[in-house]
Tab-separated table of C-alpha atoms in Angstrom:
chain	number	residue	atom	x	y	z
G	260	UNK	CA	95.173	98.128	115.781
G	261	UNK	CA	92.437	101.210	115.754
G	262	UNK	CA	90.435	99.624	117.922
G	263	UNK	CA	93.717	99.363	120.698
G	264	UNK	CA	94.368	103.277	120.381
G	265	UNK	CA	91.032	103.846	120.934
G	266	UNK	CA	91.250	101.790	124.248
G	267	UNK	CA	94.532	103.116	125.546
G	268	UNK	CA	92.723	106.399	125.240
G	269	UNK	CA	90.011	105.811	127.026
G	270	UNK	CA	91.858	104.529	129.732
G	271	UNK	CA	94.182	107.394	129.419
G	272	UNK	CA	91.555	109.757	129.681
G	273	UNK	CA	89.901	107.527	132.792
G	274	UNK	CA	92.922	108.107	134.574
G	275	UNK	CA	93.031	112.235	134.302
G	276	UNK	CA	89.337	112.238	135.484
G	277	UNK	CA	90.327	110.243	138.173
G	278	UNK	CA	93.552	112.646	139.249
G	279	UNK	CA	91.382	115.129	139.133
G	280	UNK	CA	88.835	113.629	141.183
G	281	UNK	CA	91.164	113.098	143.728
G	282	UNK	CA	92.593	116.711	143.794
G	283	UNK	CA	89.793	118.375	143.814
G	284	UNK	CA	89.121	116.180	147.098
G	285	UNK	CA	92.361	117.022	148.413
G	286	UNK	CA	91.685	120.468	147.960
G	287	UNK	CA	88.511	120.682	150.089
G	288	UNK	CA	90.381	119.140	153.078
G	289	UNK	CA	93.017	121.527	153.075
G	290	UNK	CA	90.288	124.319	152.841
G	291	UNK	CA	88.813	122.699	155.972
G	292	UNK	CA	92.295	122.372	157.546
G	293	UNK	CA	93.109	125.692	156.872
G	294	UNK	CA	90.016	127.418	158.482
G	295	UNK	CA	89.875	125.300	161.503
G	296	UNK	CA	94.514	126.182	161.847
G	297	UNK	CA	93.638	129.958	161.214
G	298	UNK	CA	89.978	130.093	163.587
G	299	UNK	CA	92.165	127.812	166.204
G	300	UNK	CA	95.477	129.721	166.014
G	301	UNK	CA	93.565	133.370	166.402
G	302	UNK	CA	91.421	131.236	169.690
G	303	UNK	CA	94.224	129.851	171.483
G	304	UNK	CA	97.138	132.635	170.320
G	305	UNK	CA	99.302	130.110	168.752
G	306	UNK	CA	101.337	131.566	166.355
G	307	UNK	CA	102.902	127.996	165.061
G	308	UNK	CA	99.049	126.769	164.714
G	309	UNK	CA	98.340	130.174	162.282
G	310	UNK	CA	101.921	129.098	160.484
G	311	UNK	CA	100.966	125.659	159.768
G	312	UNK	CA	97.262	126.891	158.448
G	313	UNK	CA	99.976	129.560	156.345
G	314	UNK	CA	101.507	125.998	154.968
G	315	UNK	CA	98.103	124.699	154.391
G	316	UNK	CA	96.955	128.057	152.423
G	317	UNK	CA	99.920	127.682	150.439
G	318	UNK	CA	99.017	124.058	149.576
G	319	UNK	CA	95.487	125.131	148.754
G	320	UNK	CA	97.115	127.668	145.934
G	321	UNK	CA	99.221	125.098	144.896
G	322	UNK	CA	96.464	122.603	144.464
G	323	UNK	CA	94.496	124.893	142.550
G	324	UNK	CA	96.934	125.698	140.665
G	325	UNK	CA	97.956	122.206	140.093
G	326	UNK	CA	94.666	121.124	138.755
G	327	UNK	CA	94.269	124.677	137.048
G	328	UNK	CA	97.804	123.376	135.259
G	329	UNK	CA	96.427	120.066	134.605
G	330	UNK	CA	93.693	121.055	133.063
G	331	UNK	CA	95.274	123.196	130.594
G	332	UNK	CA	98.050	121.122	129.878
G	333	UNK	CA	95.762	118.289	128.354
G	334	UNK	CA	95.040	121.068	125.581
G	335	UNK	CA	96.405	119.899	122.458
G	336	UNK	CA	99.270	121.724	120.708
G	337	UNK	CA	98.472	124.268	117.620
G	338	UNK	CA	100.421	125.866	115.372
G	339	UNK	CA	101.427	128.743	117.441
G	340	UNK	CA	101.538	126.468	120.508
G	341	UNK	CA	103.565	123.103	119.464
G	342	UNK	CA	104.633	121.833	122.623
G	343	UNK	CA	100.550	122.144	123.632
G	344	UNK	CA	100.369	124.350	127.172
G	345	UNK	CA	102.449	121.720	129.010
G	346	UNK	CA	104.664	125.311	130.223
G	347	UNK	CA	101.973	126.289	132.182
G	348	UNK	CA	102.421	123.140	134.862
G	349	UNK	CA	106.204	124.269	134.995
G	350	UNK	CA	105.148	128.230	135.515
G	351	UNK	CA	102.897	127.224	138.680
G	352	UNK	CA	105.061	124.910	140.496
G	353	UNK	CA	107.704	128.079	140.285
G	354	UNK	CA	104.956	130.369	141.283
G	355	UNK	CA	103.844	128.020	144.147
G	356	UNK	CA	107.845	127.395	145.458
G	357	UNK	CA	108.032	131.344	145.494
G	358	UNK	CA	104.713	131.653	147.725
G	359	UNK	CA	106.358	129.902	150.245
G	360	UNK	CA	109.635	131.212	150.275
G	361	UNK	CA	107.820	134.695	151.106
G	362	UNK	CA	105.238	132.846	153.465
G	363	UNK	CA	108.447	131.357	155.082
G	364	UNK	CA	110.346	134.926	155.615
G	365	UNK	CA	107.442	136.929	156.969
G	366	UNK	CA	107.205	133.693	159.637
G	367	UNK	CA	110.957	134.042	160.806
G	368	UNK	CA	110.432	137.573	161.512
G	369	UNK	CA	107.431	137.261	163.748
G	370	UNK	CA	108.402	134.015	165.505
G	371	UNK	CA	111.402	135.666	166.565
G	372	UNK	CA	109.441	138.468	168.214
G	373	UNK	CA	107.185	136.164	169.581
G	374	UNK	CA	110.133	134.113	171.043
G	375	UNK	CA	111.230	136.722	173.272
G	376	UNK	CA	107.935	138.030	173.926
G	377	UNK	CA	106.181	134.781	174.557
G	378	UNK	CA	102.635	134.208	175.792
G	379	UNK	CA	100.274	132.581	177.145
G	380	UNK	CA	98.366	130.077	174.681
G	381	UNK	CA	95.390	127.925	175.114
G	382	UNK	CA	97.493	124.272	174.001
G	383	UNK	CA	94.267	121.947	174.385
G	384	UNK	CA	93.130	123.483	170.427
G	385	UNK	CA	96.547	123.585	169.117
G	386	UNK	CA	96.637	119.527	170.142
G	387	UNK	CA	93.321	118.438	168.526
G	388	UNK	CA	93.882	121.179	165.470
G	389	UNK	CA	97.613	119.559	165.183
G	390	UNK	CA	95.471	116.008	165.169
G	391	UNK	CA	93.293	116.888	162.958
G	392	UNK	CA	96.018	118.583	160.106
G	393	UNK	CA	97.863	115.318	160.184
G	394	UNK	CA	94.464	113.032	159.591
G	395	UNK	CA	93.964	115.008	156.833
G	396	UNK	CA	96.767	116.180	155.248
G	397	UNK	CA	98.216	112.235	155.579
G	398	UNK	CA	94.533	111.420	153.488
G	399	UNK	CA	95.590	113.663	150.890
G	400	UNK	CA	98.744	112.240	150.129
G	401	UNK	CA	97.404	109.254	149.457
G	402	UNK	CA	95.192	110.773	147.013
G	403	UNK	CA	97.724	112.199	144.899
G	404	UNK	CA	100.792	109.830	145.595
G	405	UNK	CA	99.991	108.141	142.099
G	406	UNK	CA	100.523	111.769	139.710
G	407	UNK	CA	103.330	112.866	141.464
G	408	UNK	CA	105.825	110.316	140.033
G	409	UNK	CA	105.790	111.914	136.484
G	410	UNK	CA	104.765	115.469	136.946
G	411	UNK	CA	106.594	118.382	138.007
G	412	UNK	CA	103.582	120.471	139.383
G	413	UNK	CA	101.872	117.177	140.852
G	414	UNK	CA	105.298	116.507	142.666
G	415	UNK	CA	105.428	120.105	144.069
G	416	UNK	CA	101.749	119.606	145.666
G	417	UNK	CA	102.470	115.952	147.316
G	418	UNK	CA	105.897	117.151	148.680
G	419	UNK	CA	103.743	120.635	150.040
G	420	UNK	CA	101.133	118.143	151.380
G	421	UNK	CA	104.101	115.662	152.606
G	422	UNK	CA	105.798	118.467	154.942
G	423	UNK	CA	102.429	119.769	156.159
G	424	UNK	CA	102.467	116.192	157.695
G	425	UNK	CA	105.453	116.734	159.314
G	426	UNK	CA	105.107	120.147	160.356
G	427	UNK	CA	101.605	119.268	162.222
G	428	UNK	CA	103.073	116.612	164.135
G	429	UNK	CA	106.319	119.276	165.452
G	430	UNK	CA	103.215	121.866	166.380
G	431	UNK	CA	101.277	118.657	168.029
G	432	UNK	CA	104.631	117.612	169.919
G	433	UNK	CA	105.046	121.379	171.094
G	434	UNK	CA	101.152	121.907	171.903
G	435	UNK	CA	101.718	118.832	174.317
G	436	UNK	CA	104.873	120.615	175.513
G	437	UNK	CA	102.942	123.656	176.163
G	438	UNK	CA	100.083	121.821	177.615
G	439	UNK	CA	102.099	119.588	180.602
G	440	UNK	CA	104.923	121.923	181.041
G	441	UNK	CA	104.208	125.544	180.212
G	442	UNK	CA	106.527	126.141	178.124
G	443	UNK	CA	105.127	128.329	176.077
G	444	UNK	CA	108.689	129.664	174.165
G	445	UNK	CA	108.269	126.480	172.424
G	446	UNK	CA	105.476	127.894	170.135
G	447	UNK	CA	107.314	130.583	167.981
G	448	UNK	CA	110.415	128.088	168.107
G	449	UNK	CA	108.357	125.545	165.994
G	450	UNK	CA	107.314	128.737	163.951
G	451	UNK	CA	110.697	129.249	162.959
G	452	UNK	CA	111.349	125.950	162.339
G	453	UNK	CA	108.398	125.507	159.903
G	454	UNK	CA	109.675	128.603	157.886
G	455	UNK	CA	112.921	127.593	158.022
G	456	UNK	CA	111.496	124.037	156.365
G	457	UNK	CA	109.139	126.092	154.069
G	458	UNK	CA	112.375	128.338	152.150
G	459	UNK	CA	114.583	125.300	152.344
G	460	UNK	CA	111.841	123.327	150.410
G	461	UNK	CA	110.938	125.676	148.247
G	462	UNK	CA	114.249	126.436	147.247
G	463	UNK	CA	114.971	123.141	145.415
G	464	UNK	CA	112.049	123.519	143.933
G	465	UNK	CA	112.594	127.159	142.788
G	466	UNK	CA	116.390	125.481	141.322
């Protein structure tokens, strides 16, 4: 009977080495993703590019914070702390929902000026940034589809990480708008619509 506690243990412990293997993977590609969105967005003038590498910074804070969370939560409970630290995972996924509720505001606001003021943008980087966020960001759901299922913070990340997916391929779809047909509106109208998508997601979460 010892001898089976010791083993579940082990493999318990096997399996939060590996989760955190895998996020702090996941949160070196979204570094990378957010650099190239944010160095491509300022180069081509495409504000949905720099509000999709917005997404992506708010996914790198949440993925810190997620394995920041994780961490501590595997401390073991004391007197003064009896349910352990296991709080700390709930306070950063409400920290994380409220950081893009305000990313997701300030992006309304200046996709609506850009909408009537539009401009020119260089749509060739938006498509291969757009390609590139999607390769990426699909990689790191993978990574951390497993932890999501029975964690609160680890559920927050994947769905951040699962609407970066979907955001990239709008801003792809409107890059090869703006690249065949000049319509160059289109960019701040996928802006909006990735805010908009930001504080409705965020809300649940903040509920």
């Amino acid at each position: 009977m010892k001898d089976t506690h010791n083993h579940n243990n082990h493999g318990h412990t096997h399996h939060h080495v590996q989760s955190g293997k895998n996020l702090f993977i996941t949160i070196i590609l979204n570094i990378i993703i957010t650099i190239a969105q944010i160095t491509g967005g300022i180069f081509s003038g495409s504000l949905a590019l720099l509000s999709d590498a917005l997404h992506n910074f708010s996914d790198v804070m949440s993925l810190v914070i997620a394995w920041w969370a994780k961490r501590i939560s595997l401390k073991q409970n004391s007197e003064e702390k009896t349910f352990g630290y296991k709080r700390a995972e709930i306070l950063a996924a409400l920290f994380n929902a409220s950081l893009l509720a305000g990313i997701g505001i300030y992006l309304i606001v200046e996709g609506i000026h850009k909408f009537f003021n539009p401009q020119v943008i260089e749509s060739s980087i938006v498509i291969y940034l757009a390609i590139l966020s999607i390769v990426l960001n699909a990689a790191s759901v993978l990574l951390i589809k497993d932890d999501a299922h029975d964690n609160l913070n680890m559920k927050a990340a994947y769905l951040h990480l699962l609407t970066d997916v979907m955001t990239s391929v709008a801003v792809l779809l409107g890059g090869i708008g703006m690249y065949y047909m000049n319509l160059f509106w289109i960019d701040p109208l996928i802006s909006i619509a990735i805010a908009m998508y930001l504080i409705k997601s965020s809300y649940s979460l903040i509920k």
